[in-house]
Amino acid sequence: MTADLPAQAVLAAIEALGEAARQLDASAGSATRGVVDAGTALEMITSMEHVLSRLCETPERRATARDLRASRAELLANELARQRSKMSEVTHQIARIRSARTVEDLAGAVPLTTAGLGYERALFSWVENERWVPRAAHAMDDPQVARAMVSAGGPPFQEVRYLHEVQVVRERKPILVLGAINDPRVHPTIQPVTRSVTYAAAPVVARGRVAGMVHIDRNLDTGLNDEFDRDLLALFCENIGVTFERLLATAETTEALPDSVDTDWWDALTEREREVLRLVADGLTNAEISARLYVSPETTKSHIKRLMRKMGVKNRSQAGAMYHTTQ
């Protein structure tokens, strides 16, 4: 299947719908208005078939009905081929996810591997006390957009109770959001960066709770997102959760943070160390922190070593988690 076949199938469907409209003494424009992809074409074909079935049968109408059925079959065949190609890519990206050796490695790999399934942008976030904490992102069009997505997410971090993501966190269900532009239940500071028309999100469940979320937008084949994208993402997040649990069980990540975090460590940090810690918690690499603060990588590394020693943590993931508990 070439990249042009889905578009050709939609054009053939539009032609068949136009002919059906003429059989009903209606304008072709009214029958094809809003038909922009396979999904909308299938919906209109179903409606048109329902109308034709209620009319007296004539040779012309029988021919029109056959053309509509042929268009439906072609659209469904293309959709099945698209879904199968996605599933083969899932296997490859799951293998990449499972190769992560630390939670930090996993957090960095999730957006890239998720986008590798065929999406323009992907965002991986922690979920802490029902707060949405962006961790890492990937954007096919512009790396700057990825950094802007994470930065736009806070701090201060958005609570999900008023957003569509409340279903992801509380019910552990994936969501599909259509008409995201100007939707008051879409993240108010990330949406202006992405300008997503549609998007899907799914939970990452580990140790019996929603530990994170993954978002995708703009399927590179269709330009939008549908139920298949939502379900595919949910399947992928199941595997992310399994990998997350495995990493949490390793020696590096099993040391749990105390139930009640003592914030004395915050007072022990210098202003520069606090600034570095904020950037670490936002998911920036040492090189990105150095560029942001106009210091050398060696200086950044020294700041991180000192602040981690004062905080009593062993890795960046624990440092970031402790920072978020103070916000």
mmCIF file of C-alpha atoms in Angstrom:
data_model
loop_
_atom_site.group_PDB
_atom_site.id
_atom_site.type_symbol
_atom_site.label_atom_id
_atom_site.label_comp_id
_atom_site.label_asym_id
_atom_site.label_seq_id
_atom_site.Cartn_x
_atom_site.Cartn_y
_atom_site.Cartn_z
ATOM 1 C CA MET A 1 0.000 0.000 0.000
ATOM 2 C CA THR A 2 1.442 3.374 -0.983
ATOM 3 C CA ALA A 3 0.934 6.575 0.965
ATOM 4 C CA ASP A 4 -1.476 7.842 -1.761
ATOM 5 C CA LEU A 5 -3.944 4.949 -1.576
ATOM 6 C CA PRO A 6 -5.895 6.154 1.488
ATOM 7 C CA ALA A 7 -6.368 9.572 -0.124
ATOM 8 C CA GLN A 8 -7.455 7.938 -3.382
ATOM 9 C CA ALA A 9 -9.989 5.821 -1.498
ATOM 10 C CA VAL A 10 -11.451 8.927 0.152
ATOM 11 C CA LEU A 11 -11.683 10.701 -3.219
ATOM 12 C CA ALA A 12 -13.472 7.669 -4.700
ATOM 13 C CA ALA A 13 -15.889 7.713 -1.775
ATOM 14 C CA ILE A 14 -16.578 11.410 -2.317
ATOM 15 C CA GLU A 15 -17.349 10.715 -5.967
ATOM 16 C CA ALA A 16 -19.722 7.879 -5.037
ATOM 17 C CA LEU A 17 -21.446 10.081 -2.464
ATOM 18 C CA GLY A 18 -21.848 12.833 -5.020
ATOM 19 C CA GLU A 19 -23.519 10.427 -7.436
ATOM 20 C CA ALA A 20 -25.800 9.162 -4.674
ATOM 21 C CA ALA A 21 -26.812 12.736 -3.906
ATOM 22 C CA ARG A 22 -27.747 13.304 -7.527
ATOM 23 C CA GLN A 23 -29.952 10.190 -7.390
ATOM 24 C CA LEU A 24 -31.771 11.880 -4.516
ATOM 25 C CA ASP A 25 -32.009 15.203 -6.374
ATOM 26 C CA ALA A 26 -29.679 16.761 -3.824
ATOM 27 C CA SER A 27 -26.451 18.681 -4.320
ATOM 28 C CA ALA A 28 -23.182 16.795 -4.271
ATOM 29 C CA GLY A 29 -21.759 19.469 -2.015
ATOM 30 C CA SER A 30 -24.288 18.796 0.718
ATOM 31 C CA ALA A 31 -23.539 15.058 0.651
ATOM 32 C CA THR A 32 -19.771 15.471 0.814
ATOM 33 C CA ARG A 33 -19.491 18.460 3.136
ATOM 34 C CA GLY A 34 -17.298 17.540 6.070
ATOM 35 C CA VAL A 35 -15.862 14.431 4.392
ATOM 36 C CA VAL A 36 -12.134 14.867 4.959
ATOM 37 C CA ASP A 37 -10.860 11.399 5.825
ATOM 38 C CA ALA A 38 -11.768 7.720 5.913
ATOM 39 C CA GLY A 39 -13.749 8.058 9.138
ATOM 40 C CA THR A 40 -16.000 10.855 7.946
ATOM 41 C CA ALA A 41 -16.396 9.164 4.546
ATOM 42 C CA LEU A 42 -17.576 5.936 6.204
ATOM 43 C CA GLU A 43 -20.051 7.844 8.359
ATOM 44 C CA MET A 44 -21.535 9.620 5.335
ATOM 45 C CA ILE A 45 -21.716 6.390 3.324
ATOM 46 C CA THR A 46 -23.682 4.762 6.153
ATOM 47 C CA SER A 47 -26.112 7.691 6.232
ATOM 48 C CA MET A 48 -26.531 7.679 2.470
ATOM 49 C CA GLU A 49 -27.128 3.910 2.367
ATOM 50 C CA HIS A 50 -29.825 4.291 5.014
ATOM 51 C CA VAL A 51 -31.603 6.917 2.911
ATOM 52 C CA LEU A 52 -31.365 4.843 -0.290
ATOM 53 C CA SER A 53 -32.715 1.727 1.465
ATOM 54 C CA ARG A 54 -35.962 3.556 2.188
ATOM 55 C CA LEU A 55 -36.596 4.522 -1.447
ATOM 56 C CA CYS A 56 -38.048 2.551 -4.316
ATOM 57 C CA GLU A 57 -35.358 0.515 -6.029
ATOM 58 C CA THR A 58 -34.331 1.448 -9.579
ATOM 59 C CA PRO A 59 -31.418 0.234 -11.738
ATOM 60 C CA GLU A 60 -29.647 3.561 -11.173
ATOM 61 C CA ARG A 61 -30.063 3.379 -7.404
ATOM 62 C CA ARG A 62 -28.883 -0.240 -7.338
ATOM 63 C CA ALA A 63 -25.729 0.815 -9.192
ATOM 64 C CA THR A 64 -25.224 3.716 -6.787
ATOM 65 C CA ALA A 65 -25.632 1.379 -3.802
ATOM 66 C CA ARG A 66 -23.017 -0.963 -5.284
ATOM 67 C CA ASP A 67 -20.601 1.940 -5.714
ATOM 68 C CA LEU A 68 -21.127 2.971 -2.098
ATOM 69 C CA ARG A 69 -20.470 -0.586 -0.897
ATOM 70 C CA ALA A 70 -17.340 -0.749 -3.039
ATOM 71 C CA SER A 71 -16.112 2.535 -1.535
ATOM 72 C CA ARG A 72 -16.824 1.238 1.958
ATOM 73 C CA ALA A 73 -14.839 -1.944 1.269
ATOM 74 C CA GLU A 74 -11.879 0.005 -0.092
ATOM 75 C CA LEU A 75 -11.845 2.396 2.851
ATOM 76 C CA LEU A 76 -11.992 -0.469 5.344
ATOM 77 C CA ALA A 77 -9.238 -2.369 3.535
ATOM 78 C CA ASN A 78 -6.949 0.654 3.672
ATOM 79 C CA GLU A 79 -7.749 1.186 7.342
ATOM 80 C CA LEU A 80 -6.949 -2.440 8.143
ATOM 81 C CA ALA A 81 -3.642 -2.205 6.284
ATOM 82 C CA ARG A 82 -2.782 0.962 8.218
ATOM 83 C CA GLN A 83 -3.561 -0.680 11.541
ATOM 84 C CA ARG A 84 -1.497 -3.760 10.712
ATOM 85 C CA SER A 85 1.506 -1.620 9.788
ATOM 86 C CA LYS A 86 1.178 0.174 13.134
ATOM 87 C CA MET A 87 1.095 -3.090 15.049
ATOM 88 C CA SER A 88 4.355 -4.256 13.496
ATOM 89 C CA GLU A 89 5.978 -0.984 14.591
ATOM 90 C CA VAL A 90 4.662 -1.455 18.137
ATOM 91 C CA THR A 91 6.726 -4.623 18.526
ATOM 92 C CA HIS A 92 9.879 -2.754 17.534
ATOM 93 C CA GLN A 93 9.244 0.181 19.880
ATOM 94 C CA ILE A 94 8.319 -2.079 22.810
ATOM 95 C CA ALA A 95 11.731 -3.731 22.467
ATOM 96 C CA ARG A 96 13.340 -0.289 22.710
ATOM 97 C CA ILE A 97 11.330 0.538 25.831
ATOM 98 C CA ARG A 98 12.322 -2.718 27.507
ATOM 99 C CA SER A 99 16.005 -1.967 26.939
ATOM 100 C CA ALA A 100 15.894 0.943 29.442
ATOM 101 C CA ARG A 101 18.180 0.398 32.427
ATOM 102 C CA THR A 102 17.010 3.182 34.761
ATOM 103 C CA VAL A 103 13.801 5.116 35.364
ATOM 104 C CA GLU A 104 15.529 8.182 33.958
ATOM 105 C CA ASP A 105 16.424 6.266 30.790
ATOM 106 C CA LEU A 106 12.821 5.141 30.494
ATOM 107 C CA ALA A 107 11.428 8.640 30.966
ATOM 108 C CA GLY A 108 13.689 9.935 28.216
ATOM 109 C CA ALA A 109 12.879 7.063 25.864
ATOM 110 C CA VAL A 110 9.086 7.092 26.171
ATOM 111 C CA PRO A 111 8.344 10.193 24.032
ATOM 112 C CA LEU A 112 10.711 9.168 21.231
ATOM 113 C CA THR A 113 9.479 5.578 21.046
ATOM 114 C CA THR A 114 5.833 6.641 21.274
ATOM 115 C CA ALA A 115 6.260 9.153 18.457
ATOM 116 C CA GLY A 116 7.996 6.360 16.550
ATOM 117 C CA LEU A 117 4.625 4.629 16.307
ATOM 118 C CA GLY A 118 3.675 7.321 13.792
ATOM 119 C CA TYR A 119 2.776 10.505 15.658
ATOM 120 C CA GLU A 120 4.025 14.048 15.330
ATOM 121 C CA ARG A 121 4.328 14.741 19.056
ATOM 122 C CA ALA A 122 4.432 12.711 22.258
ATOM 123 C CA LEU A 123 4.591 13.816 25.884
ATOM 124 C CA PHE A 124 5.446 11.727 28.951
ATOM 125 C CA SER A 125 4.363 13.032 32.352
ATOM 126 C CA TRP A 126 4.508 11.932 35.960
ATOM 127 C CA VAL A 127 1.278 11.965 37.970
ATOM 128 C CA GLU A 128 1.808 13.143 41.544
ATOM 129 C CA ASN A 129 -1.204 13.698 43.804
ATOM 130 C CA GLU A 130 -3.324 14.145 40.672
ATOM 131 C CA ARG A 131 -0.999 16.838 39.409
ATOM 132 C CA TRP A 132 0.215 16.710 35.823
ATOM 133 C CA VAL A 133 4.015 16.972 35.852
ATOM 134 C CA PRO A 134 5.485 16.956 32.294
ATOM 135 C CA ARG A 135 8.731 14.983 32.246
ATOM 136 C CA ALA A 136 9.890 14.665 28.622
ATOM 137 C CA ALA A 137 8.569 15.254 25.123
ATOM 138 C CA HIS A 138 9.403 14.617 21.491
ATOM 139 C CA ALA A 139 8.284 16.632 18.480
ATOM 140 C CA MET A 140 8.965 15.493 14.923
ATOM 141 C CA ASP A 141 8.666 19.013 13.547
ATOM 142 C CA ASP A 142 10.893 20.949 15.956
ATOM 143 C CA PRO A 143 12.923 19.949 19.046
ATOM 144 C CA GLN A 144 12.245 23.419 20.457
ATOM 145 C CA VAL A 145 8.543 22.564 20.528
ATOM 146 C CA ALA A 146 9.287 19.518 22.690
ATOM 147 C CA ARG A 147 11.131 21.625 25.242
ATOM 148 C CA ALA A 148 8.389 24.242 25.122
ATOM 149 C CA MET A 149 5.754 21.578 25.869
ATOM 150 C CA VAL A 150 7.566 20.473 29.033
ATOM 151 C CA SER A 151 8.233 24.045 30.109
ATOM 152 C CA ALA A 152 4.630 25.124 29.476
ATOM 153 C CA GLY A 153 3.408 22.385 31.787
ATOM 154 C CA GLY A 154 4.735 24.136 34.875
ATOM 155 C CA PRO A 155 5.595 24.610 37.626
ATOM 156 C CA PRO A 156 3.089 25.437 38.976
ATOM 157 C CA PHE A 157 1.656 22.103 37.867
ATOM 158 C CA GLN A 158 -1.892 21.679 36.650
ATOM 159 C CA GLU A 159 -4.331 19.599 38.663
ATOM 160 C CA VAL A 160 -6.207 17.126 36.484
ATOM 161 C CA ARG A 161 -9.535 17.339 38.293
ATOM 162 C CA TYR A 162 -10.862 19.927 35.844
ATOM 163 C CA LEU A 163 -9.310 18.390 32.725
ATOM 164 C CA HIS A 164 -10.140 15.424 30.507
ATOM 165 C CA GLU A 165 -7.151 13.661 32.077
ATOM 166 C CA VAL A 166 -9.100 13.136 35.284
ATOM 167 C CA GLN A 167 -10.491 10.005 33.605
ATOM 168 C CA VAL A 168 -6.964 8.775 32.906
ATOM 169 C CA VAL A 169 -5.886 9.239 36.519
ATOM 170 C CA ARG A 170 -8.979 8.205 38.453
ATOM 171 C CA GLU A 171 -10.444 5.551 36.172
ATOM 172 C CA ARG A 172 -7.168 4.356 34.601
ATOM 173 C CA LYS A 173 -8.709 4.648 31.147
ATOM 174 C CA PRO A 174 -7.280 6.020 27.903
ATOM 175 C CA ILE A 175 -9.018 9.034 26.408
ATOM 176 C CA LEU A 176 -9.547 10.463 22.930
ATOM 177 C CA VAL A 177 -10.138 14.209 22.780
ATOM 178 C CA LEU A 178 -11.701 15.645 19.636
ATOM 179 C CA GLY A 179 -11.993 19.367 19.007
ATOM 180 C CA ALA A 180 -9.192 20.168 21.464
ATOM 181 C CA ILE A 181 -8.820 23.777 20.316
ATOM 182 C CA ASN A 182 -10.710 26.125 22.656
ATOM 183 C CA ASP A 183 -11.802 23.208 24.858
ATOM 184 C CA PRO A 184 -11.732 24.486 28.483
ATOM 185 C CA ARG A 185 -10.923 20.967 29.732
ATOM 186 C CA VAL A 186 -7.645 20.832 27.779
ATOM 187 C CA HIS A 187 -4.373 21.828 29.504
ATOM 188 C CA PRO A 188 -4.462 25.661 29.372
ATOM 189 C CA THR A 189 -0.737 26.261 28.921
ATOM 190 C CA ILE A 190 0.369 23.250 26.869
ATOM 191 C CA GLN A 191 -2.418 23.589 24.282
ATOM 192 C CA PRO A 192 -1.226 27.027 23.058
ATOM 193 C CA VAL A 193 2.157 25.437 22.307
ATOM 194 C CA THR A 194 0.907 22.345 20.459
ATOM 195 C CA ARG A 195 -2.325 23.718 18.976
ATOM 196 C CA SER A 196 -3.542 20.117 18.854
ATOM 197 C CA VAL A 197 -6.851 19.562 17.070
ATOM 198 C CA THR A 198 -7.188 16.056 18.491
ATOM 199 C CA TYR A 199 -5.110 14.014 20.913
ATOM 200 C CA ALA A 200 -5.103 10.802 22.904
ATOM 201 C CA ALA A 201 -3.736 9.988 26.342
ATOM 202 C CA ALA A 202 -3.294 6.776 28.326
ATOM 203 C CA PRO A 203 -2.164 5.878 31.864
ATOM 204 C CA VAL A 204 1.089 4.240 32.877
ATOM 205 C CA VAL A 205 0.184 2.021 35.824
ATOM 206 C CA ALA A 206 2.867 0.757 38.189
ATOM 207 C CA ARG A 207 2.569 -0.738 41.661
ATOM 208 C CA GLY A 208 -1.188 -0.438 41.571
ATOM 209 C CA ARG A 209 -1.450 3.266 40.805
ATOM 210 C CA VAL A 210 -1.242 5.652 37.888
ATOM 211 C CA ALA A 211 2.379 6.755 37.961
ATOM 212 C CA GLY A 212 2.363 8.599 34.646
ATOM 213 C CA MET A 213 0.576 9.496 31.432
ATOM 214 C CA VAL A 214 1.536 9.491 27.762
ATOM 215 C CA HIS A 215 -0.032 11.896 25.266
ATOM 216 C CA ILE A 216 0.059 11.789 21.470
ATOM 217 C CA ASP A 217 -1.335 14.028 18.780
ATOM 218 C CA ARG A 218 -1.511 14.155 14.978
ATOM 219 C CA ASN A 219 -1.267 10.725 13.402
ATOM 220 C CA LEU A 220 1.209 11.163 10.550
ATOM 221 C CA ASP A 221 -1.005 9.103 8.215
ATOM 222 C CA THR A 222 -4.361 10.738 8.898
ATOM 223 C CA GLY A 223 -3.459 14.116 10.390
ATOM 224 C CA LEU A 224 -5.842 13.506 13.309
ATOM 225 C CA ASN A 225 -6.419 10.911 16.042
ATOM 226 C CA ASP A 226 -9.126 8.266 16.324
ATOM 227 C CA GLU A 227 -10.164 5.326 18.497
ATOM 228 C CA PHE A 228 -7.452 3.117 17.041
ATOM 229 C CA ASP A 229 -4.758 5.609 18.085
ATOM 230 C CA ARG A 230 -6.228 5.727 21.596
ATOM 231 C CA ASP A 231 -6.297 1.925 21.904
ATOM 232 C CA LEU A 232 -2.836 1.530 20.402
ATOM 233 C CA LEU A 233 -1.444 4.017 22.908
ATOM 234 C CA ALA A 234 -3.145 2.164 25.768
ATOM 235 C CA LEU A 235 -1.477 -1.070 24.679
ATOM 236 C CA PHE A 236 1.902 0.634 24.478
ATOM 237 C CA CYS A 237 1.463 2.191 27.932
ATOM 238 C CA GLU A 238 0.776 -1.244 29.388
ATOM 239 C CA ASN A 239 4.285 -2.220 28.330
ATOM 240 C CA ILE A 240 5.736 1.019 29.667
ATOM 241 C CA GLY A 241 4.129 0.225 33.021
ATOM 242 C CA VAL A 242 5.625 -3.260 33.088
ATOM 243 C CA THR A 243 9.082 -1.842 32.363
ATOM 244 C CA PHE A 244 8.590 0.868 34.974
ATOM 245 C CA GLU A 245 7.790 -1.742 37.633
ATOM 246 C CA ARG A 246 10.860 -3.746 36.703
ATOM 247 C CA LEU A 247 13.090 -0.704 37.049
ATOM 248 C CA LEU A 248 11.540 0.264 40.371
ATOM 249 C CA ALA A 249 12.541 -3.164 41.640
ATOM 250 C CA THR A 250 16.217 -2.644 40.819
ATOM 251 C CA ALA A 251 18.738 -1.700 43.486
ATOM 252 C CA GLU A 252 19.071 1.832 42.145
ATOM 253 C CA THR A 253 15.404 2.722 42.457
ATOM 254 C CA THR A 254 14.049 0.630 45.307
ATOM 255 C CA GLU A 255 15.124 3.079 47.990
ATOM 256 C CA ALA A 256 11.790 4.791 48.612
ATOM 257 C CA LEU A 257 11.445 8.410 49.573
ATOM 258 C CA PRO A 258 10.239 8.943 53.154
ATOM 259 C CA ASP A 259 6.481 9.176 53.678
ATOM 260 C CA SER A 260 6.869 12.659 55.075
ATOM 261 C CA VAL A 261 9.543 14.534 53.191
ATOM 262 C CA ASP A 262 11.744 16.702 55.381
ATOM 263 C CA THR A 263 12.214 19.991 53.561
ATOM 264 C CA ASP A 264 15.299 21.040 55.550
ATOM 265 C CA TRP A 265 17.336 20.038 52.527
ATOM 266 C CA TRP A 266 15.701 22.845 50.564
ATOM 267 C CA ASP A 267 17.078 25.430 52.987
ATOM 268 C CA ALA A 268 20.527 23.871 52.629
ATOM 269 C CA LEU A 269 20.595 24.474 48.868
ATOM 270 C CA THR A 270 22.093 27.618 47.400
ATOM 271 C CA GLU A 271 19.980 29.709 45.045
ATOM 272 C CA ARG A 272 21.955 28.378 42.071
ATOM 273 C CA GLU A 273 21.504 24.768 43.242
ATOM 274 C CA ARG A 274 17.748 25.337 43.535
ATOM 275 C CA GLU A 275 17.729 26.700 40.003
ATOM 276 C CA VAL A 276 19.630 23.654 38.739
ATOM 277 C CA LEU A 277 17.285 21.336 40.645
ATOM 278 C CA ARG A 278 14.219 22.932 39.015
ATOM 279 C CA LEU A 279 15.714 22.239 35.593
ATOM 280 C CA VAL A 280 16.620 18.666 36.566
ATOM 281 C CA ALA A 281 13.016 18.139 37.698
ATOM 282 C CA ASP A 282 11.826 19.534 34.347
ATOM 283 C CA GLY A 283 13.773 16.787 32.608
ATOM 284 C CA LEU A 284 16.620 18.815 31.112
ATOM 285 C CA THR A 285 19.958 17.127 30.442
ATOM 286 C CA ASN A 286 23.251 18.470 31.784
ATOM 287 C CA ALA A 287 24.021 19.983 28.393
ATOM 288 C CA GLU A 288 20.623 21.703 28.247
ATOM 289 C CA ILE A 289 21.029 23.029 31.798
ATOM 290 C CA SER A 290 24.490 24.355 30.952
ATOM 291 C CA ALA A 291 23.124 26.154 27.910
ATOM 292 C CA ARG A 292 20.182 27.569 29.859
ATOM 293 C CA LEU A 293 22.378 28.897 32.687
ATOM 294 C CA TYR A 294 25.383 29.840 30.526
ATOM 295 C CA VAL A 295 27.795 27.711 32.532
ATOM 296 C CA SER A 296 30.133 24.882 31.603
ATOM 297 C CA PRO A 297 28.996 21.234 31.719
ATOM 298 C CA GLU A 298 31.567 20.635 34.478
ATOM 299 C CA THR A 299 29.996 23.368 36.607
ATOM 300 C CA THR A 300 26.547 21.908 36.060
ATOM 301 C CA LYS A 301 27.765 18.463 37.030
ATOM 302 C CA SER A 302 29.302 19.858 40.224
ATOM 303 C CA HIS A 303 26.067 21.630 41.163
ATOM 304 C CA ILE A 304 24.083 18.420 40.666
ATOM 305 C CA LYS A 305 26.490 16.327 42.724
ATOM 306 C CA ARG A 306 26.364 18.820 45.592
ATOM 307 C CA LEU A 307 22.588 19.208 45.617
ATOM 308 C CA MET A 308 22.063 15.437 45.462
ATOM 309 C CA ARG A 309 24.426 14.999 48.402
ATOM 310 C CA LYS A 310 22.505 17.604 50.424
ATOM 311 C CA MET A 311 19.181 15.983 49.487
ATOM 312 C CA GLY A 312 20.418 12.492 50.349
ATOM 313 C CA VAL A 313 19.396 10.943 47.032
ATOM 314 C CA LYS A 314 21.267 8.675 44.659
ATOM 315 C CA ASN A 315 19.971 9.736 41.258
ATOM 316 C CA ARG A 316 18.285 12.506 39.306
ATOM 317 C CA SER A 317 14.898 10.781 39.319
ATOM 318 C CA GLN A 318 14.764 10.801 43.124
ATOM 319 C CA ALA A 319 15.941 14.425 43.194
ATOM 320 C CA GLY A 320 13.195 15.424 40.768
ATOM 321 C CA ALA A 321 10.577 13.524 42.747
ATOM 322 C CA MET A 322 11.610 15.200 46.000
ATOM 323 C CA TYR A 323 11.509 18.607 44.326
ATOM 324 C CA HIS A 324 7.954 18.021 43.118
ATOM 325 C CA THR A 325 6.790 17.103 46.627
ATOM 326 C CA THR A 326 7.671 20.633 47.760
ATOM 327 C CA GLN A 327 5.660 22.357 45.014
#
